PDB file of C-alpha atoms in Angstrom:
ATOM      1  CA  UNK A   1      -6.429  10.372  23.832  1.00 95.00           C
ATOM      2  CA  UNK A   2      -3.838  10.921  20.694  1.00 96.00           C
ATOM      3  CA  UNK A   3      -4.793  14.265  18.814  1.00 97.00           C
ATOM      4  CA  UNK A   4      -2.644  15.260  15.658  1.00 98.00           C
ATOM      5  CA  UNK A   5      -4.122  18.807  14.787  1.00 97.00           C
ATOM      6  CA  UNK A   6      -2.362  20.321  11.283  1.00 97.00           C
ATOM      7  CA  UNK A   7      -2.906  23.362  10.185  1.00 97.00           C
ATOM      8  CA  UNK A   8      -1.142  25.638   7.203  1.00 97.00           C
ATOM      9  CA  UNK A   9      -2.309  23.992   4.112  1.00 96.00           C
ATOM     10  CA  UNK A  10      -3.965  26.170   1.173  1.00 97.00           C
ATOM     11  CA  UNK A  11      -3.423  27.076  -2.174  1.00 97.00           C
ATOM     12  CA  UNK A  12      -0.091  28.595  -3.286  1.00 97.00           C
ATOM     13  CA  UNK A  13       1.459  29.489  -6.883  1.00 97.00           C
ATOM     14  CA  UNK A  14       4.298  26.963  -8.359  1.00 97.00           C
ATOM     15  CA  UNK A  15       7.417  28.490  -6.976  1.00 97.00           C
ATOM     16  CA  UNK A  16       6.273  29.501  -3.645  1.00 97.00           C
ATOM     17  CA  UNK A  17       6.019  28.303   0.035  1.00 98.00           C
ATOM     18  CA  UNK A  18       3.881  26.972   2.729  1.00 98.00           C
ATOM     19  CA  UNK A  19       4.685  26.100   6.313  1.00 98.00           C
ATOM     20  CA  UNK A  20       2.493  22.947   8.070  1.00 98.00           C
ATOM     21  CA  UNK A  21       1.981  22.652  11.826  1.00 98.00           C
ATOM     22  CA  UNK A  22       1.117  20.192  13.235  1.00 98.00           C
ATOM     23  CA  UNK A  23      -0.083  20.478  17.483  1.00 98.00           C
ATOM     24  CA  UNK A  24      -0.239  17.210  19.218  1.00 98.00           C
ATOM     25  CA  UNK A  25      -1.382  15.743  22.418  1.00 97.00           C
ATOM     26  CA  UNK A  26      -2.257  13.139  24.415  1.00 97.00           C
ATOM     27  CA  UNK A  27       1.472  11.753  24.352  1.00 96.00           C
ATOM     28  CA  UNK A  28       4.827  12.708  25.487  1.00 96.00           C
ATOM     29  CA  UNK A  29       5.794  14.284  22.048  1.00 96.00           C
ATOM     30  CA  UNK A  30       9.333  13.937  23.111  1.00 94.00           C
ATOM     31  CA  UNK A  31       9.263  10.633  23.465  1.00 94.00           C
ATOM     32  CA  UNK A  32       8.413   9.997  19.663  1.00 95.00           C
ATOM     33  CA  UNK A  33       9.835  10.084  16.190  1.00 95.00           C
ATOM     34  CA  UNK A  34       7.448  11.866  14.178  1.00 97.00           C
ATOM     35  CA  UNK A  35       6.484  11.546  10.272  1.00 97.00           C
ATOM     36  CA  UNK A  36       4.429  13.460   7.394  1.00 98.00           C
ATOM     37  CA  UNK A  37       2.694  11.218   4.840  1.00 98.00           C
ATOM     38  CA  UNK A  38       0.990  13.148   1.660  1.00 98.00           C
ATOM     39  CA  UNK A  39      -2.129  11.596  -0.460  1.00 98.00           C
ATOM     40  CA  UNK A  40      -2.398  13.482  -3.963  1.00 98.00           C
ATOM     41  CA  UNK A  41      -6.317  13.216  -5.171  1.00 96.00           C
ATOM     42  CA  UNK A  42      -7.089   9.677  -6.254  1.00 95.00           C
ATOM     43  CA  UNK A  43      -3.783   8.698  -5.267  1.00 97.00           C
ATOM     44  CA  UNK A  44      -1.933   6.409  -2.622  1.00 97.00           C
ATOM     45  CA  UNK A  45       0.189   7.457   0.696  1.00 98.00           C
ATOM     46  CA  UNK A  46       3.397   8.605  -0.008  1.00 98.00           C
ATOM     47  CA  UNK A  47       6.014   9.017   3.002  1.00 97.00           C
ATOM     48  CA  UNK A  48       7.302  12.742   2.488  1.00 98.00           C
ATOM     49  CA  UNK A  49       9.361  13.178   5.639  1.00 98.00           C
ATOM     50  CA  UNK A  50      10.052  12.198   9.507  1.00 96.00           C
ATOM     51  CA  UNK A  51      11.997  13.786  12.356  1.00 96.00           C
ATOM     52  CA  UNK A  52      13.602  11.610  15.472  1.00 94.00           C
ATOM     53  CA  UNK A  53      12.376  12.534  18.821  1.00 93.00           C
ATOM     54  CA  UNK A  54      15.410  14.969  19.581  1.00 91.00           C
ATOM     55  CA  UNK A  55      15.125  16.565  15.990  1.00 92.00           C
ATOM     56  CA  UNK A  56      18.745  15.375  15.644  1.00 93.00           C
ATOM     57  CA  UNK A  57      17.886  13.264  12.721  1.00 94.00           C
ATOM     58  CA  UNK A  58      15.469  14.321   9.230  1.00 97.00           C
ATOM     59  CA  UNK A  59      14.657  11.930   6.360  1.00 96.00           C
ATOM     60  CA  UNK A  60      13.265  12.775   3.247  1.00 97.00           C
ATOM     61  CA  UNK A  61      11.211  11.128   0.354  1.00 97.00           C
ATOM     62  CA  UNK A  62      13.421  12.024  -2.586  1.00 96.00           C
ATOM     63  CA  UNK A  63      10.811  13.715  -4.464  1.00 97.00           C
ATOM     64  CA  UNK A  64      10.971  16.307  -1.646  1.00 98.00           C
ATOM     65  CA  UNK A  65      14.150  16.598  -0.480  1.00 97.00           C
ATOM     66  CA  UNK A  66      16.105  19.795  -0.949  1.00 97.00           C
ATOM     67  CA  UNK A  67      12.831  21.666  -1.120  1.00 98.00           C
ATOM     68  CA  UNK A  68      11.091  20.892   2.280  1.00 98.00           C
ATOM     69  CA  UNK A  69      12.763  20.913   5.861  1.00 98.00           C
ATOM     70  CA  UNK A  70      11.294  19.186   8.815  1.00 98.00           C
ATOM     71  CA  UNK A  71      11.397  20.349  12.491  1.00 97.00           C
ATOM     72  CA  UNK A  72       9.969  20.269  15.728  1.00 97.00           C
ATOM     73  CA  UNK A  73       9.416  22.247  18.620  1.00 96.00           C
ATOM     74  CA  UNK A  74       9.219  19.988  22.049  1.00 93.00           C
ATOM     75  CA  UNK A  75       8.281  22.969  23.940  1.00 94.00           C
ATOM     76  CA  UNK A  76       5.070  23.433  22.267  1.00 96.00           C
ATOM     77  CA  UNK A  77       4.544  20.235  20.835  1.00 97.00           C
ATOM     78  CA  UNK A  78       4.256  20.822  17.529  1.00 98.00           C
ATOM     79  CA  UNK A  79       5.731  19.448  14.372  1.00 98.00           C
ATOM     80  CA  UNK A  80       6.145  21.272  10.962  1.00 98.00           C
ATOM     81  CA  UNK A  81       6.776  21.009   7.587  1.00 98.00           C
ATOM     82  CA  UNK A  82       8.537  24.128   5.637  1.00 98.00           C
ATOM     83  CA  UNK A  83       7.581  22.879   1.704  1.00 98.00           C
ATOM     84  CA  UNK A  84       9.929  25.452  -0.780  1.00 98.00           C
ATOM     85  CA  UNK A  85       9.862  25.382  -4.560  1.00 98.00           C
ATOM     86  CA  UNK A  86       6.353  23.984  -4.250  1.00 98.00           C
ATOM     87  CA  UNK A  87       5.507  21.892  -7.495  1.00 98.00           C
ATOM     88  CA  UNK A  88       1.438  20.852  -9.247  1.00 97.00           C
ATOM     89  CA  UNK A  89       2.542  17.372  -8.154  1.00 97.00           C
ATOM     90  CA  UNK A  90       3.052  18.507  -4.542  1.00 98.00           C
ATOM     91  CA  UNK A  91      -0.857  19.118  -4.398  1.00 98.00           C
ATOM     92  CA  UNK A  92      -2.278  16.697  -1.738  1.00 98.00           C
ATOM     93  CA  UNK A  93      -3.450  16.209   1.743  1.00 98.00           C
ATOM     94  CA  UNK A  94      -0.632  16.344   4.218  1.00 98.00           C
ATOM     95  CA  UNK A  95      -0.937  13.951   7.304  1.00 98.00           C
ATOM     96  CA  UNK A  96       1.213  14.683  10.346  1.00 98.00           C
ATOM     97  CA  UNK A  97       1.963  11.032  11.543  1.00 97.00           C
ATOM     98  CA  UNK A  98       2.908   9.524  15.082  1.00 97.00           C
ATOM     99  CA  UNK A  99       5.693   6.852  15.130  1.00 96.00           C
ATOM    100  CA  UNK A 100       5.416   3.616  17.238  1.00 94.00           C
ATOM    101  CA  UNK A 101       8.020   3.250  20.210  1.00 87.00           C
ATOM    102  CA  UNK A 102      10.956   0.966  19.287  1.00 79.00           C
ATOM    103  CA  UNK A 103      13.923   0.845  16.888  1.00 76.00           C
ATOM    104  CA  UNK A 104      11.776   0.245  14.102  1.00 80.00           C
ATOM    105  CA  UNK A 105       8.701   2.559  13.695  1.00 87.00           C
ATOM    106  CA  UNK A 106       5.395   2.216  11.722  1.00 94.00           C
ATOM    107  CA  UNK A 107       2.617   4.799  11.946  1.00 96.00           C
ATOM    108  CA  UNK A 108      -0.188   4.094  14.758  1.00 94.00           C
ATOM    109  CA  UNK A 109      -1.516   7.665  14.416  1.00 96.00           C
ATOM    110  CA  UNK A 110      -2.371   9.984  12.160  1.00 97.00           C
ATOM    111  CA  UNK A 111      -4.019  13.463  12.198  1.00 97.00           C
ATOM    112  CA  UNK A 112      -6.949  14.733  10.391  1.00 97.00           C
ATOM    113  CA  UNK A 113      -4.886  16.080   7.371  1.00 97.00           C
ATOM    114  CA  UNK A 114      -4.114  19.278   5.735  1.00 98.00           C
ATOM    115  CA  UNK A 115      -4.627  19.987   2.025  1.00 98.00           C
ATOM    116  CA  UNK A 116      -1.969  21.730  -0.052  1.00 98.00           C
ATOM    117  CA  UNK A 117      -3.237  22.865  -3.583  1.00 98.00           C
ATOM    118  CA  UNK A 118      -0.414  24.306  -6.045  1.00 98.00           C
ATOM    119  CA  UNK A 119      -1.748  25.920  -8.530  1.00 96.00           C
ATOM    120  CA  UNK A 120      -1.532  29.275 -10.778  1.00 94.00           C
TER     121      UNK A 120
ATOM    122  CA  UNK B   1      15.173   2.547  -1.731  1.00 94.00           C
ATOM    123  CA  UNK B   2      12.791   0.144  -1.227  1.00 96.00           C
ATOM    124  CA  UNK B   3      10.344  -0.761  -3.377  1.00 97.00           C
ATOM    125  CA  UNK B   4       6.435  -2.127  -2.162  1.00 98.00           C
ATOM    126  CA  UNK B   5       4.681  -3.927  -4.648  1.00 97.00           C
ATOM    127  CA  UNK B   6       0.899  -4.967  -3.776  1.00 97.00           C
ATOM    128  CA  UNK B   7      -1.014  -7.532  -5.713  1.00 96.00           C
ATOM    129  CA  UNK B   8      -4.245  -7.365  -7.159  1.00 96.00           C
ATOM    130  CA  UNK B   9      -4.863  -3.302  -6.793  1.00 97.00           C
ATOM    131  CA  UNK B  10      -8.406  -3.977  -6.879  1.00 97.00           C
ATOM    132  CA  UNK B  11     -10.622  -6.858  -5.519  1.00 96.00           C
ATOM    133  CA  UNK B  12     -14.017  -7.222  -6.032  1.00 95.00           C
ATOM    134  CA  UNK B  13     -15.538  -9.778  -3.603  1.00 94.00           C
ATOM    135  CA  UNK B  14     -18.689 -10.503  -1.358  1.00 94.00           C
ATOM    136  CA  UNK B  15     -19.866 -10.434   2.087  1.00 95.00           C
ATOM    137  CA  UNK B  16     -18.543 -13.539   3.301  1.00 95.00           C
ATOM    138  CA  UNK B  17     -15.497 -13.791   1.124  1.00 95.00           C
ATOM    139  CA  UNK B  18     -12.010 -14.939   2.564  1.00 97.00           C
ATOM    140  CA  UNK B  19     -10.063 -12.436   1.036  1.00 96.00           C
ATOM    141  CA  UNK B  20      -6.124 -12.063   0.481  1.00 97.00           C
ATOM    142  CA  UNK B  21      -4.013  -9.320  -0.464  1.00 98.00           C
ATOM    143  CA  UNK B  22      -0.245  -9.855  -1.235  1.00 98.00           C
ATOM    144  CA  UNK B  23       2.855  -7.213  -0.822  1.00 98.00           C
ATOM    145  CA  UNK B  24       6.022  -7.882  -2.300  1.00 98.00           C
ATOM    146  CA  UNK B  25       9.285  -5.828  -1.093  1.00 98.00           C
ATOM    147  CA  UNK B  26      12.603  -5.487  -3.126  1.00 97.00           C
ATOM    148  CA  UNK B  27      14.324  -6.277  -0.373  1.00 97.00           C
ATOM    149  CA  UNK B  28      14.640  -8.544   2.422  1.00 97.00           C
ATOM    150  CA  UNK B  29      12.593  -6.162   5.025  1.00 97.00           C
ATOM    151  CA  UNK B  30      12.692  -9.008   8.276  1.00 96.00           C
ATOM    152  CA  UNK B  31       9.174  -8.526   9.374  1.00 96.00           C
ATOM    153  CA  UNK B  32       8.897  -4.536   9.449  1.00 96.00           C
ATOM    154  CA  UNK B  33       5.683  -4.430   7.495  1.00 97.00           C
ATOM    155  CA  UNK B  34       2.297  -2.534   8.652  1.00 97.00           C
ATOM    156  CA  UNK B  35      -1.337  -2.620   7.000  1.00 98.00           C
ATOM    157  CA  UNK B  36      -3.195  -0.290   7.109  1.00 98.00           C
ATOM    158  CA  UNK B  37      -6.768   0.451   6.118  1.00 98.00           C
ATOM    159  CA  UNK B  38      -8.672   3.266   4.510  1.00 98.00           C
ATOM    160  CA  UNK B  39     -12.054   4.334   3.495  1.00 97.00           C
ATOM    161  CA  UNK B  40     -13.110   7.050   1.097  1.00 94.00           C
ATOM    162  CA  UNK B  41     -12.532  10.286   2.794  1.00 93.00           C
ATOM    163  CA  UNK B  42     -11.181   9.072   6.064  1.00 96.00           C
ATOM    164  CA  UNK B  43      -7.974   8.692   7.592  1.00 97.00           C
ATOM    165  CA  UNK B  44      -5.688   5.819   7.047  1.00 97.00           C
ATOM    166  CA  UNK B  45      -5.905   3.217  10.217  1.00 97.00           C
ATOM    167  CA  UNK B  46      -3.275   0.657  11.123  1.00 97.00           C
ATOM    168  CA  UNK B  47      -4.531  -3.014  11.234  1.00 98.00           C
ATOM    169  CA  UNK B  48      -1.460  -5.089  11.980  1.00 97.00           C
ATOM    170  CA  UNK B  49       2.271  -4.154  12.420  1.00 96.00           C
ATOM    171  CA  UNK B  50       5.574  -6.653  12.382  1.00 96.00           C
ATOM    172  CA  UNK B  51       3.994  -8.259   9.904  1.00 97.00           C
ATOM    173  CA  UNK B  52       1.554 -11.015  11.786  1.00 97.00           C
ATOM    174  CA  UNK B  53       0.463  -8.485  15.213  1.00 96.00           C
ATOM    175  CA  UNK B  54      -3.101  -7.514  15.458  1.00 97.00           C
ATOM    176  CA  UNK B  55      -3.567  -3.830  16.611  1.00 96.00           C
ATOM    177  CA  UNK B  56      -5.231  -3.466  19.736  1.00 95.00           C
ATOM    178  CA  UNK B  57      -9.293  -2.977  18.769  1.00 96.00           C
ATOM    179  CA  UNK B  58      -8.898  -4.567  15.312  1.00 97.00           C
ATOM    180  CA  UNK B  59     -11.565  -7.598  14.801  1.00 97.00           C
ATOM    181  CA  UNK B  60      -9.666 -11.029  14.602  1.00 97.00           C
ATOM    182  CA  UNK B  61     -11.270 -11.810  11.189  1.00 97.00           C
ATOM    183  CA  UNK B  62      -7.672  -9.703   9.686  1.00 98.00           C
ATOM    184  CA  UNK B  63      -4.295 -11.355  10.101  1.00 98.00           C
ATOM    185  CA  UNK B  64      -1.088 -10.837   8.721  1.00 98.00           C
ATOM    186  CA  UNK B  65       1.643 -13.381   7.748  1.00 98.00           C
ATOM    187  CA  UNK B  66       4.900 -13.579   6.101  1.00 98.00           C
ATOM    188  CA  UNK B  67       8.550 -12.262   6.590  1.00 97.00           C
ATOM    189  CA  UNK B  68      11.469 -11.028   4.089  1.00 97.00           C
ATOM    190  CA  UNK B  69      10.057  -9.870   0.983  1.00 98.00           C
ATOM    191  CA  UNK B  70       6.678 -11.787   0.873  1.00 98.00           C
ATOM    192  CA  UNK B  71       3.333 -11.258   2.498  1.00 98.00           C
ATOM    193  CA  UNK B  72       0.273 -11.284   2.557  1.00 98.00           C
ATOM    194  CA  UNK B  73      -3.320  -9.907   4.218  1.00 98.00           C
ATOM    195  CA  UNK B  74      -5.678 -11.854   5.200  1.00 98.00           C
ATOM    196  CA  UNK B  75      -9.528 -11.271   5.794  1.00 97.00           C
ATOM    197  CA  UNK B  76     -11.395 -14.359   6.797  1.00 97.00           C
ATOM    198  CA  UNK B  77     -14.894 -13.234   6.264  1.00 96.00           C
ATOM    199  CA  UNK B  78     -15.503 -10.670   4.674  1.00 96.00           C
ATOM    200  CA  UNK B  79     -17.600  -7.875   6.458  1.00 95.00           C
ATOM    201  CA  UNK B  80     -19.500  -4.726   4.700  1.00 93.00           C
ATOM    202  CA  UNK B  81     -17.575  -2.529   7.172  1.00 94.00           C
ATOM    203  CA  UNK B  82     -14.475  -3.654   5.422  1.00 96.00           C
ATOM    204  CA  UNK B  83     -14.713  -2.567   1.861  1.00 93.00           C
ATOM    205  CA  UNK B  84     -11.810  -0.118   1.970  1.00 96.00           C
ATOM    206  CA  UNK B  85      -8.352   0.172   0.447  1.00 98.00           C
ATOM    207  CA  UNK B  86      -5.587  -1.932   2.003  1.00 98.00           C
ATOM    208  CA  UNK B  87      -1.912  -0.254   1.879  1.00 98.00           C
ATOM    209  CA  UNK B  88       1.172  -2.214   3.354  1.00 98.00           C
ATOM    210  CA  UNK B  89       4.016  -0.378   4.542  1.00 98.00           C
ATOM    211  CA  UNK B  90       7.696  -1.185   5.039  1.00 97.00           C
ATOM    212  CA  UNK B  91       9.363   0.291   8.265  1.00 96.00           C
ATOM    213  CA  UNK B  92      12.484  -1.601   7.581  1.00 95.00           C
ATOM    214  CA  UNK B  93      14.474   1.617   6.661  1.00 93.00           C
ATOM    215  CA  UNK B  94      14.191   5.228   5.415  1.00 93.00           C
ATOM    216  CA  UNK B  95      12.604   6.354   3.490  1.00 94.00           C
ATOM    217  CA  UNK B  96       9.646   4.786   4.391  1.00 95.00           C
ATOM    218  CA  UNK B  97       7.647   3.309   1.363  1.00 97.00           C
ATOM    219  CA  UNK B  98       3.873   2.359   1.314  1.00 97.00           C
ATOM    220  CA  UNK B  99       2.807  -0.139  -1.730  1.00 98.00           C
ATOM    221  CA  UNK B 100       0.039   1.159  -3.859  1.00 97.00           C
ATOM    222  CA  UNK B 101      -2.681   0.035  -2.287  1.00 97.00           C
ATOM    223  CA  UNK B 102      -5.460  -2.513  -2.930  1.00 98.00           C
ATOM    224  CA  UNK B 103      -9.128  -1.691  -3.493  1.00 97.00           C
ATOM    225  CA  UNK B 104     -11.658  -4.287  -1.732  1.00 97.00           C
ATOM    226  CA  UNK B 105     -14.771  -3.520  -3.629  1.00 95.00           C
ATOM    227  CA  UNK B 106     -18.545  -5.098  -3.432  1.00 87.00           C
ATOM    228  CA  UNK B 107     -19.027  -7.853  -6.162  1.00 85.00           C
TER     229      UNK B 107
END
């Protein structure tokens, strides 16, 4: 069975940082690229970042990038998400995502979610 | 970047219905579009990927169609398990964009 596990979230002034985990199982992690998806209250998904399966290649949402860096450790299989310069409009739950197999790669599983709140 | 427009954002409809939803990208995107589904406090879950292919365990009543910058969602009968909140996703390119989402609501 696929379990996504994150872990990290909390509530953090404007201007500081947070680092997600995110511990999976039930796949070969290596195997997969590897995304994080955000949902502000009341609001859609947004796509905030994915990894390949090496960790050779990082994408970013542009509302995030410069501030967050993405990374993965395949010994432990477990994904994070370092979030810098956190913003009021960063507040959301943060969903560590599973990529499909392939050359092109939708989402087939997600985790539980984390919730960030930024707030003074 | 692309762009995912959804059409209407919120539906309100009854047990029975054949409902549609439509997604619109700003670019040709082939057939790299996902649905997924979501109820109130739960985690999204995917219904259909490549545009028109059923995820394993997903009823039959939901189908997908189209290719290039138009499609659309299908439910054919409307079941009370399904009032939710549809997103589509493209997977065409990074970044990844999801359109805004669609509320199925009870009429």
């Amino acid at each position: 069975e696929v379990q996504l596990l994150e872990s990290g979230g909390g509530l953090e002034q404007p201007g500081g940082s947070l680092r997600l985990s995110c511990v999976v199982s039930g796949f070969t992690f290596t195997s997969y690229d590897m995304s994080w998806v955000r949902q502000a209250p009341g609001k859609g998904l947004e796509w905030v970042s994915a990894i390949s399966a090496s960790g050779g290649g990082t994408y970013f949402a542009a509302s995030v990038k410069g501030r967050f860096t993405i990374s993965r450790d395949n010994s432990k299989n477990t994904l994070y998400l370092q979030m810098n310069s956190l913003r009021a409009e960063d507040t959301a739950i943060y969903y560590c995502a599973k990529q499909s197999a392939g050359n092109h790669y939708y989402i087939d599983y997600w985790g539980q979610g984390t919730l960030v709140t930024v707030s003074s | 970047d692309i762009q995912m427009t959804q059409s209407p954002s919120t539906l309100s409809e009854s047990v029975g219905d054949r409902v549609t939803i439509t997604c619109r990208a700003s670019q040709s995107i082939s057939s790299w579009l996902a649905w997924y589904q979501q109820k109130p406090g739960k985690v999204p879950k995917l219904l259909i990927y490549k545009a028109s292919s059923l995820e394993s365990g997903v009823p039959s009543r939901f189908s997908g169609s189209g290719s290039g910058t138009e499609f659309t969602l299908t439910i054919s009968s409307l079941q009370p398990d399904d009032f939710a909140t549809y997103y589509c996703q493209q997977y065409n390119s990074y970044p990844l964009t999801f359109g805004g989402g669609t509320k199925v609501e009870i009429k």
